[in-house]
Amino acid sequence: MSTDPEAVLLVCAPQRRRGAFYGIRPAGRRERVPASLASDPAVRSVTVGPRPGRAEVDPLLAEHPGARLIVHGEDADLAAVLVRLLRAGELGTEVAYLPVSRRSAAARCWGFPVSPAEAAALARSGKPRPEPLVRDDNGGVLVGRGEFRDLHGEAYCDATRVFHGRVPALVVEAGPAGVRVRGGRGVTAAAGRAIQIGSTGSTPVRDGEPYPRAVRRWAWYEHTEPWHPVLPA
């Protein structure tokens, strides 16, 4: 009989140890793997650390073809896993998400539960469905919130000009609607397949991670192939 797991749990969040006098802080408790998953014989738990890449994700895809991936970590960890699925041609893989922060933008945008118990239950029993994958033209993936600060230039979401001139911030979100631009001072709300940005130079932040350098041009857009998140019905 096969012993292959039905799901592989990628533990990206650092696991805090219990303090000698004060126990585990509330945030630390959220970073622990839910007991229902840790004890599930159909789930293989693998500690991969923050922002898993090719060396961590690709061998698991090869070793456990068809297994559901459960990502336990931050939004940037989920994005890192999706980058590997994209580059490996494995976007058909089912992906569940256990966010360690209640402020997760990806959880808000996609409807992932932020309660550890609810997220663990959905990860095991939920059904995947194809949804738009939002990527950028510099090799990244956006799963929640993208942001520019102090931006001077202009941007279009499909045919809608969302700003022209100088704005204090431009916030873009990924979700079932594809690319969504949040309205703000000087910014017109819009949704579509892509946003194209031209500016004098600014640093994008993807899912809480600043890009290594300032850029003058940037685009977020729907990939031609969907990903398959495990979402509430």
PDB file of C-alpha atoms in Angstrom:
ATOM      1  CA  MET A   1       0.000   0.000   0.000  1.00  0.00           C
ATOM      2  CA  SER A   2       1.286   3.494  -0.894  1.00  0.00           C
ATOM      3  CA  THR A   3       2.701   5.580   1.927  1.00  0.00           C
ATOM      4  CA  ASP A   4       2.776   8.811  -0.061  1.00  0.00           C
ATOM      5  CA  PRO A   5       1.203  11.691   1.861  1.00  0.00           C
ATOM      6  CA  GLU A   6      -1.979  13.345   0.624  1.00  0.00           C
ATOM      7  CA  ALA A   7      -0.519  16.711   1.568  1.00  0.00           C
ATOM      8  CA  VAL A   8       2.875  18.229   2.330  1.00  0.00           C
ATOM      9  CA  LEU A   9       3.020  20.918   5.002  1.00  0.00           C
ATOM     10  CA  LEU A  10       5.728  23.498   4.295  1.00  0.00           C
ATOM     11  CA  VAL A  11       6.665  25.088   7.609  1.00  0.00           C
ATOM     12  CA  CYS A  12       8.039  28.510   6.711  1.00  0.00           C
ATOM     13  CA  ALA A  13       7.414  30.338   9.992  1.00  0.00           C
ATOM     14  CA  PRO A  14      10.164  30.121  12.614  1.00  0.00           C
ATOM     15  CA  GLN A  15       9.041  27.957  15.514  1.00  0.00           C
ATOM     16  CA  ARG A  16       9.417  29.842  18.799  1.00  0.00           C
ATOM     17  CA  ARG A  17      10.498  28.016  21.922  1.00  0.00           C
ATOM     18  CA  ARG A  18       8.638  28.288  25.214  1.00  0.00           C
ATOM     19  CA  GLY A  19      10.191  30.897  27.486  1.00  0.00           C
ATOM     20  CA  ALA A  20      11.488  29.869  30.908  1.00  0.00           C
ATOM     21  CA  PHE A  21       9.215  32.278  32.806  1.00  0.00           C
ATOM     22  CA  TYR A  22       6.657  33.777  30.508  1.00  0.00           C
ATOM     23  CA  GLY A  23       5.565  30.904  28.253  1.00  0.00           C
ATOM     24  CA  ILE A  24       4.784  31.400  24.583  1.00  0.00           C
ATOM     25  CA  ARG A  25       3.527  34.781  23.447  1.00  0.00           C
ATOM     26  CA  PRO A  26       0.236  34.890  21.490  1.00  0.00           C
ATOM     27  CA  ALA A  27       2.112  35.572  18.248  1.00  0.00           C
ATOM     28  CA  GLY A  28       4.367  32.625  19.013  1.00  0.00           C
ATOM     29  CA  ARG A  29       1.375  30.340  19.470  1.00  0.00           C
ATOM     30  CA  ARG A  30       0.152  31.299  16.010  1.00  0.00           C
ATOM     31  CA  GLU A  31       3.506  30.304  14.536  1.00  0.00           C
ATOM     32  CA  ARG A  32       3.181  26.757  15.889  1.00  0.00           C
ATOM     33  CA  VAL A  33       1.908  24.104  13.486  1.00  0.00           C
ATOM     34  CA  PRO A  34      -1.722  23.264  14.379  1.00  0.00           C
ATOM     35  CA  ALA A  35      -1.876  19.970  16.253  1.00  0.00           C
ATOM     36  CA  SER A  36      -4.509  18.609  13.875  1.00  0.00           C
ATOM     37  CA  LEU A  37      -1.998  18.785  11.033  1.00  0.00           C
ATOM     38  CA  ALA A  38       1.091  17.826  13.021  1.00  0.00           C
ATOM     39  CA  SER A  39      -0.581  14.565  14.072  1.00  0.00           C
ATOM     40  CA  ASP A  40      -2.262  13.764  10.741  1.00  0.00           C
ATOM     41  CA  PRO A  41      -0.608  10.664   9.211  1.00  0.00           C
ATOM     42  CA  ALA A  42      -1.671  11.804   5.729  1.00  0.00           C
ATOM     43  CA  VAL A  43       0.312  15.041   6.066  1.00  0.00           C
ATOM     44  CA  ARG A  44       4.084  15.152   5.825  1.00  0.00           C
ATOM     45  CA  SER A  45       5.538  18.150   7.646  1.00  0.00           C
ATOM     46  CA  VAL A  46       8.736  19.663   6.237  1.00  0.00           C
ATOM     47  CA  THR A  47      10.507  22.677   7.741  1.00  0.00           C
ATOM     48  CA  VAL A  48      11.715  24.788   4.825  1.00  0.00           C
ATOM     49  CA  GLY A  49      12.204  28.154   6.526  1.00  0.00           C
ATOM     50  CA  PRO A  50      11.185  31.602   5.286  1.00  0.00           C
ATOM     51  CA  ARG A  51      10.917  32.295   1.534  1.00  0.00           C
ATOM     52  CA  PRO A  52      11.476  28.735   0.298  1.00  0.00           C
ATOM     53  CA  GLY A  53      13.076  28.489  -3.108  1.00  0.00           C
ATOM     54  CA  ARG A  54      14.159  25.959  -5.672  1.00  0.00           C
ATOM     55  CA  ALA A  55      16.307  23.913  -3.295  1.00  0.00           C
ATOM     56  CA  GLU A  56      13.436  23.451  -0.843  1.00  0.00           C
ATOM     57  CA  VAL A  57      10.321  23.233  -3.029  1.00  0.00           C
ATOM     58  CA  ASP A  58      11.375  21.437  -6.212  1.00  0.00           C
ATOM     59  CA  PRO A  59      12.535  18.196  -4.514  1.00  0.00           C
ATOM     60  CA  LEU A  60       9.185  17.957  -2.699  1.00  0.00           C
ATOM     61  CA  LEU A  61       7.304  18.332  -5.976  1.00  0.00           C
ATOM     62  CA  ALA A  62       9.373  15.535  -7.485  1.00  0.00           C
ATOM     63  CA  GLU A  63       9.121  13.277  -4.435  1.00  0.00           C
ATOM     64  CA  HIS A  64       5.375  13.735  -3.884  1.00  0.00           C
ATOM     65  CA  PRO A  65       3.721  14.365  -7.254  1.00  0.00           C
ATOM     66  CA  GLY A  66       0.078  15.308  -6.947  1.00  0.00           C
ATOM     67  CA  ALA A  67       0.240  16.052  -3.212  1.00  0.00           C
ATOM     68  CA  ARG A  68      -1.465  19.168  -1.888  1.00  0.00           C
ATOM     69  CA  LEU A  69       0.926  21.815  -0.568  1.00  0.00           C
ATOM     70  CA  ILE A  70      -0.002  23.521   2.700  1.00  0.00           C
ATOM     71  CA  VAL A  71       2.025  26.684   3.251  1.00  0.00           C
ATOM     72  CA  HIS A  72       2.369  27.766   6.893  1.00  0.00           C
ATOM     73  CA  GLY A  73       3.950  31.194   7.013  1.00  0.00           C
ATOM     74  CA  GLU A  74       3.680  34.766   5.789  1.00  0.00           C
ATOM     75  CA  ASP A  75       2.291  36.135   2.538  1.00  0.00           C
ATOM     76  CA  ALA A  76       5.806  36.396   1.101  1.00  0.00           C
ATOM     77  CA  ASP A  77       6.323  32.684   1.843  1.00  0.00           C
ATOM     78  CA  LEU A  78       3.190  31.771  -0.101  1.00  0.00           C
ATOM     79  CA  ALA A  79       4.361  33.977  -2.970  1.00  0.00           C
ATOM     80  CA  ALA A  80       7.775  32.267  -2.937  1.00  0.00           C
ATOM     81  CA  VAL A  81       6.132  28.841  -3.241  1.00  0.00           C
ATOM     82  CA  LEU A  82       3.976  30.026  -6.137  1.00  0.00           C
ATOM     83  CA  VAL A  83       7.069  31.347  -7.916  1.00  0.00           C
ATOM     84  CA  ARG A  84       8.527  27.846  -7.758  1.00  0.00           C
ATOM     85  CA  LEU A  85       5.282  26.266  -9.030  1.00  0.00           C
ATOM     86  CA  LEU A  86       5.230  28.771 -11.879  1.00  0.00           C
ATOM     87  CA  ARG A  87       8.825  28.133 -12.904  1.00  0.00           C
ATOM     88  CA  ALA A  88       8.487  24.352 -12.554  1.00  0.00           C
ATOM     89  CA  GLY A  89       5.303  24.249 -14.621  1.00  0.00           C
ATOM     90  CA  GLU A  90       3.333  22.902 -11.637  1.00  0.00           C
ATOM     91  CA  LEU A  91       0.600  25.510 -11.209  1.00  0.00           C
ATOM     92  CA  GLY A  92      -1.974  22.703 -11.224  1.00  0.00           C
ATOM     93  CA  THR A  93      -0.759  21.804  -7.708  1.00  0.00           C
ATOM     94  CA  GLU A  94      -3.382  22.350  -4.999  1.00  0.00           C
ATOM     95  CA  VAL A  95      -2.212  25.008  -2.527  1.00  0.00           C
ATOM     96  CA  ALA A  96      -3.627  25.671   0.951  1.00  0.00           C
ATOM     97  CA  TYR A  97      -2.486  28.536   3.179  1.00  0.00           C
ATOM     98  CA  LEU A  98      -2.141  28.869   6.953  1.00  0.00           C
ATOM     99  CA  PRO A  99      -1.256  32.532   7.576  1.00  0.00           C
ATOM    100  CA  VAL A 100       0.655  33.271  10.766  1.00  0.00           C
ATOM    101  CA  SER A 101      -0.660  36.835  10.904  1.00  0.00           C
ATOM    102  CA  ARG A 102      -4.246  37.952  11.300  1.00  0.00           C
ATOM    103  CA  ARG A 103      -3.220  40.984   9.236  1.00  0.00           C
ATOM    104  CA  SER A 104      -2.406  38.830   6.217  1.00  0.00           C
ATOM    105  CA  ALA A 105      -3.345  40.744   3.065  1.00  0.00           C
ATOM    106  CA  ALA A 106      -3.533  37.480   1.106  1.00  0.00           C
ATOM    107  CA  ALA A 107      -6.034  36.068   3.601  1.00  0.00           C
ATOM    108  CA  ARG A 108      -8.177  39.182   3.271  1.00  0.00           C
ATOM    109  CA  CYS A 109      -7.958  39.304  -0.527  1.00  0.00           C
ATOM    110  CA  TRP A 110      -8.680  35.597  -1.101  1.00  0.00           C
ATOM    111  CA  GLY A 111     -10.804  34.688   1.916  1.00  0.00           C
ATOM    112  CA  PHE A 112      -8.342  32.336   3.610  1.00  0.00           C
ATOM    113  CA  PRO A 113      -9.245  31.837   7.302  1.00  0.00           C
ATOM    114  CA  VAL A 114      -6.889  33.480   9.795  1.00  0.00           C
ATOM    115  CA  SER A 115      -7.946  31.255  12.704  1.00  0.00           C
ATOM    116  CA  PRO A 116      -5.357  28.428  12.919  1.00  0.00           C
ATOM    117  CA  ALA A 117      -8.039  25.819  13.592  1.00  0.00           C
ATOM    118  CA  GLU A 118     -10.255  26.955  10.722  1.00  0.00           C
ATOM    119  CA  ALA A 119      -7.300  27.274   8.346  1.00  0.00           C
ATOM    120  CA  ALA A 120      -6.085  23.763   9.231  1.00  0.00           C
ATOM    121  CA  ALA A 121      -9.545  22.282   8.693  1.00  0.00           C
ATOM    122  CA  LEU A 122      -9.891  23.975   5.316  1.00  0.00           C
ATOM    123  CA  ALA A 123      -6.395  22.879   4.298  1.00  0.00           C
ATOM    124  CA  ARG A 124      -7.351  19.223   4.763  1.00  0.00           C
ATOM    125  CA  SER A 125     -10.982  19.139   3.596  1.00  0.00           C
ATOM    126  CA  GLY A 126     -11.383  22.152   1.288  1.00  0.00           C
ATOM    127  CA  LYS A 127     -11.633  21.968  -2.471  1.00  0.00           C
ATOM    128  CA  PRO A 128      -9.284  23.816  -4.816  1.00  0.00           C
ATOM    129  CA  ARG A 129     -10.472  25.963  -7.673  1.00  0.00           C
ATOM    130  CA  PRO A 130      -8.640  27.749 -10.480  1.00  0.00           C
ATOM    131  CA  GLU A 131      -8.033  31.431  -9.788  1.00  0.00           C
ATOM    132  CA  PRO A 132      -6.031  34.188 -11.516  1.00  0.00           C
ATOM    133  CA  LEU A 133      -2.326  34.211 -10.735  1.00  0.00           C
ATOM    134  CA  VAL A 134      -0.936  37.736 -10.574  1.00  0.00           C
ATOM    135  CA  ARG A 135       2.703  38.022 -11.514  1.00  0.00           C
ATOM    136  CA  ASP A 136       5.061  40.879 -12.343  1.00  0.00           C
ATOM    137  CA  ASP A 137       7.485  41.491 -15.168  1.00  0.00           C
ATOM    138  CA  ASN A 138      10.493  40.913 -12.902  1.00  0.00           C
ATOM    139  CA  GLY A 139       9.933  37.253 -12.050  1.00  0.00           C
ATOM    140  CA  GLY A 140       7.757  37.624  -8.962  1.00  0.00           C
ATOM    141  CA  VAL A 141       4.249  36.704  -7.891  1.00  0.00           C
ATOM    142  CA  LEU A 142       1.785  38.816  -5.900  1.00  0.00           C
ATOM    143  CA  VAL A 143      -0.602  36.980  -3.566  1.00  0.00           C
ATOM    144  CA  GLY A 144      -1.828  39.901  -1.450  1.00  0.00           C
ATOM    145  CA  ARG A 145      -0.683  43.512  -1.384  1.00  0.00           C
ATOM    146  CA  GLY A 146       1.754  45.359  -3.622  1.00  0.00           C
ATOM    147  CA  GLU A 147       2.695  48.954  -2.917  1.00  0.00           C
ATOM    148  CA  PHE A 148       4.677  51.946  -4.149  1.00  0.00           C
ATOM    149  CA  ARG A 149       5.365  55.003  -1.998  1.00  0.00           C
ATOM    150  CA  ASP A 150       5.852  58.590  -3.192  1.00  0.00           C
ATOM    151  CA  LEU A 151       5.272  57.796  -6.830  1.00  0.00           C
ATOM    152  CA  HIS A 152       5.669  60.401  -9.607  1.00  0.00           C
ATOM    153  CA  GLY A 153       4.418  59.281 -13.001  1.00  0.00           C
ATOM    154  CA  GLU A 154       1.270  57.579 -14.243  1.00  0.00           C
ATOM    155  CA  ALA A 155      -0.373  54.175 -14.294  1.00  0.00           C
ATOM    156  CA  TYR A 156      -3.112  52.412 -16.226  1.00  0.00           C
ATOM    157  CA  CYS A 157      -5.241  49.474 -15.094  1.00  0.00           C
ATOM    158  CA  ASP A 158      -6.311  48.049 -18.427  1.00  0.00           C
ATOM    159  CA  ALA A 159      -7.708  51.167 -20.168  1.00  0.00           C
ATOM    160  CA  THR A 160      -8.345  53.167 -16.973  1.00  0.00           C
ATOM    161  CA  ARG A 161      -5.777  55.778 -15.983  1.00  0.00           C
ATOM    162  CA  VAL A 162      -5.566  55.372 -12.221  1.00  0.00           C
ATOM    163  CA  PHE A 163      -3.223  58.270 -11.537  1.00  0.00           C
ATOM    164  CA  HIS A 164      -1.160  60.945 -13.226  1.00  0.00           C
ATOM    165  CA  GLY A 165       1.351  63.162 -11.476  1.00  0.00           C
ATOM    166  CA  ARG A 166       2.545  62.575  -7.913  1.00  0.00           C
ATOM    167  CA  VAL A 167       0.745  60.377  -5.387  1.00  0.00           C
ATOM    168  CA  PRO A 168       1.784  59.438  -1.837  1.00  0.00           C
ATOM    169  CA  ALA A 169       1.043  55.759  -2.398  1.00  0.00           C
ATOM    170  CA  LEU A 170      -0.241  53.279  -4.953  1.00  0.00           C
ATOM    171  CA  VAL A 171      -1.693  50.059  -3.525  1.00  0.00           C
ATOM    172  CA  VAL A 172      -2.423  47.053  -5.745  1.00  0.00           C
ATOM    173  CA  GLU A 173      -4.025  43.814  -4.578  1.00  0.00           C
ATOM    174  CA  ALA A 174      -4.284  40.347  -6.081  1.00  0.00           C
ATOM    175  CA  GLY A 175      -7.472  38.327  -5.782  1.00  0.00           C
ATOM    176  CA  PRO A 176     -10.268  36.525  -7.627  1.00  0.00           C
ATOM    177  CA  ALA A 177     -10.923  39.688  -9.670  1.00  0.00           C
ATOM    178  CA  GLY A 178      -7.322  39.680 -10.891  1.00  0.00           C
ATOM    179  CA  VAL A 179      -5.561  42.999 -10.333  1.00  0.00           C
ATOM    180  CA  ARG A 180      -7.307  45.553  -8.122  1.00  0.00           C
ATOM    181  CA  VAL A 181      -6.108  49.104  -7.516  1.00  0.00           C
ATOM    182  CA  ARG A 182      -7.256  50.605  -4.243  1.00  0.00           C
ATOM    183  CA  GLY A 183      -8.518  54.157  -4.436  1.00  0.00           C
ATOM    184  CA  GLY A 184      -6.695  56.819  -2.456  1.00  0.00           C
ATOM    185  CA  ARG A 185      -5.443  60.380  -2.612  1.00  0.00           C
ATOM    186  CA  GLY A 186      -4.951  61.057  -6.295  1.00  0.00           C
ATOM    187  CA  VAL A 187      -5.607  57.402  -7.211  1.00  0.00           C
ATOM    188  CA  THR A 188      -8.728  56.092  -8.949  1.00  0.00           C
ATOM    189  CA  ALA A 189      -9.924  52.647  -7.877  1.00  0.00           C
ATOM    190  CA  ALA A 190     -10.010  50.086 -10.679  1.00  0.00           C
ATOM    191  CA  ALA A 191      -9.864  46.368 -11.381  1.00  0.00           C
ATOM    192  CA  GLY A 192      -8.694  44.482 -14.435  1.00  0.00           C
ATOM    193  CA  ARG A 193      -6.184  42.098 -15.904  1.00  0.00           C
ATOM    194  CA  ALA A 194      -3.099  44.297 -15.543  1.00  0.00           C
ATOM    195  CA  ILE A 195      -1.642  47.516 -14.222  1.00  0.00           C
ATOM    196  CA  GLN A 196       1.275  49.225 -15.939  1.00  0.00           C
ATOM    197  CA  ILE A 197       3.259  51.844 -14.059  1.00  0.00           C
ATOM    198  CA  GLY A 198       5.748  54.389 -15.338  1.00  0.00           C
ATOM    199  CA  SER A 199       7.533  56.735 -12.950  1.00  0.00           C
ATOM    200  CA  THR A 200      10.667  58.720 -12.188  1.00  0.00           C
ATOM    201  CA  GLY A 201      11.699  55.871  -9.895  1.00  0.00           C
ATOM    202  CA  SER A 202      10.322  54.131  -6.804  1.00  0.00           C
ATOM    203  CA  THR A 203      10.766  50.848  -4.945  1.00  0.00           C
ATOM    204  CA  PRO A 204       7.905  48.339  -5.147  1.00  0.00           C
ATOM    205  CA  VAL A 205       6.989  46.272  -2.102  1.00  0.00           C
ATOM    206  CA  ARG A 206       5.571  42.815  -2.856  1.00  0.00           C
ATOM    207  CA  ASP A 207       3.708  41.072  -0.046  1.00  0.00           C
ATOM    208  CA  GLY A 208       5.738  42.948   2.537  1.00  0.00           C
ATOM    209  CA  GLU A 209       9.096  42.389   0.806  1.00  0.00           C
ATOM    210  CA  PRO A 210      10.810  45.449  -0.748  1.00  0.00           C
ATOM    211  CA  TYR A 211      12.250  44.904  -4.216  1.00  0.00           C
ATOM    212  CA  PRO A 212      16.075  45.195  -4.192  1.00  0.00           C
ATOM    213  CA  ARG A 213      16.122  48.470  -6.120  1.00  0.00           C
ATOM    214  CA  ALA A 214      14.035  51.371  -7.375  1.00  0.00           C
ATOM    215  CA  VAL A 215      12.447  50.916 -10.804  1.00  0.00           C
ATOM    216  CA  ARG A 216      10.985  53.269 -13.382  1.00  0.00           C
ATOM    217  CA  ARG A 217       8.641  50.775 -15.023  1.00  0.00           C
ATOM    218  CA  TRP A 218       6.624  47.986 -13.455  1.00  0.00           C
ATOM    219  CA  ALA A 219       3.642  45.806 -14.300  1.00  0.00           C
ATOM    220  CA  TRP A 220       1.432  43.384 -12.429  1.00  0.00           C
ATOM    221  CA  TYR A 221      -0.733  41.203 -14.635  1.00  0.00           C
ATOM    222  CA  GLU A 222      -2.701  37.976 -14.811  1.00  0.00           C
ATOM    223  CA  HIS A 223      -0.673  34.979 -15.896  1.00  0.00           C
ATOM    224  CA  THR A 224      -2.018  32.892 -18.752  1.00  0.00           C
ATOM    225  CA  GLU A 225      -2.447  29.895 -16.418  1.00  0.00           C
ATOM    226  CA  PRO A 226      -4.322  29.943 -13.076  1.00  0.00           C
ATOM    227  CA  TRP A 227      -3.173  28.654  -9.733  1.00  0.00           C
ATOM    228  CA  HIS A 228      -5.328  26.347  -7.598  1.00  0.00           C
ATOM    229  CA  PRO A 229      -5.860  27.665  -4.057  1.00  0.00           C
ATOM    230  CA  VAL A 230      -7.936  25.777  -1.495  1.00  0.00           C
ATOM    231  CA  LEU A 231     -10.609  28.339  -0.597  1.00  0.00           C
ATOM    232  CA  PRO A 232     -13.846  28.340   1.388  1.00  0.00           C
ATOM    233  CA  ALA A 233     -16.903  27.364  -0.635  1.00  0.00           C
TER     234      ALA A 233
END
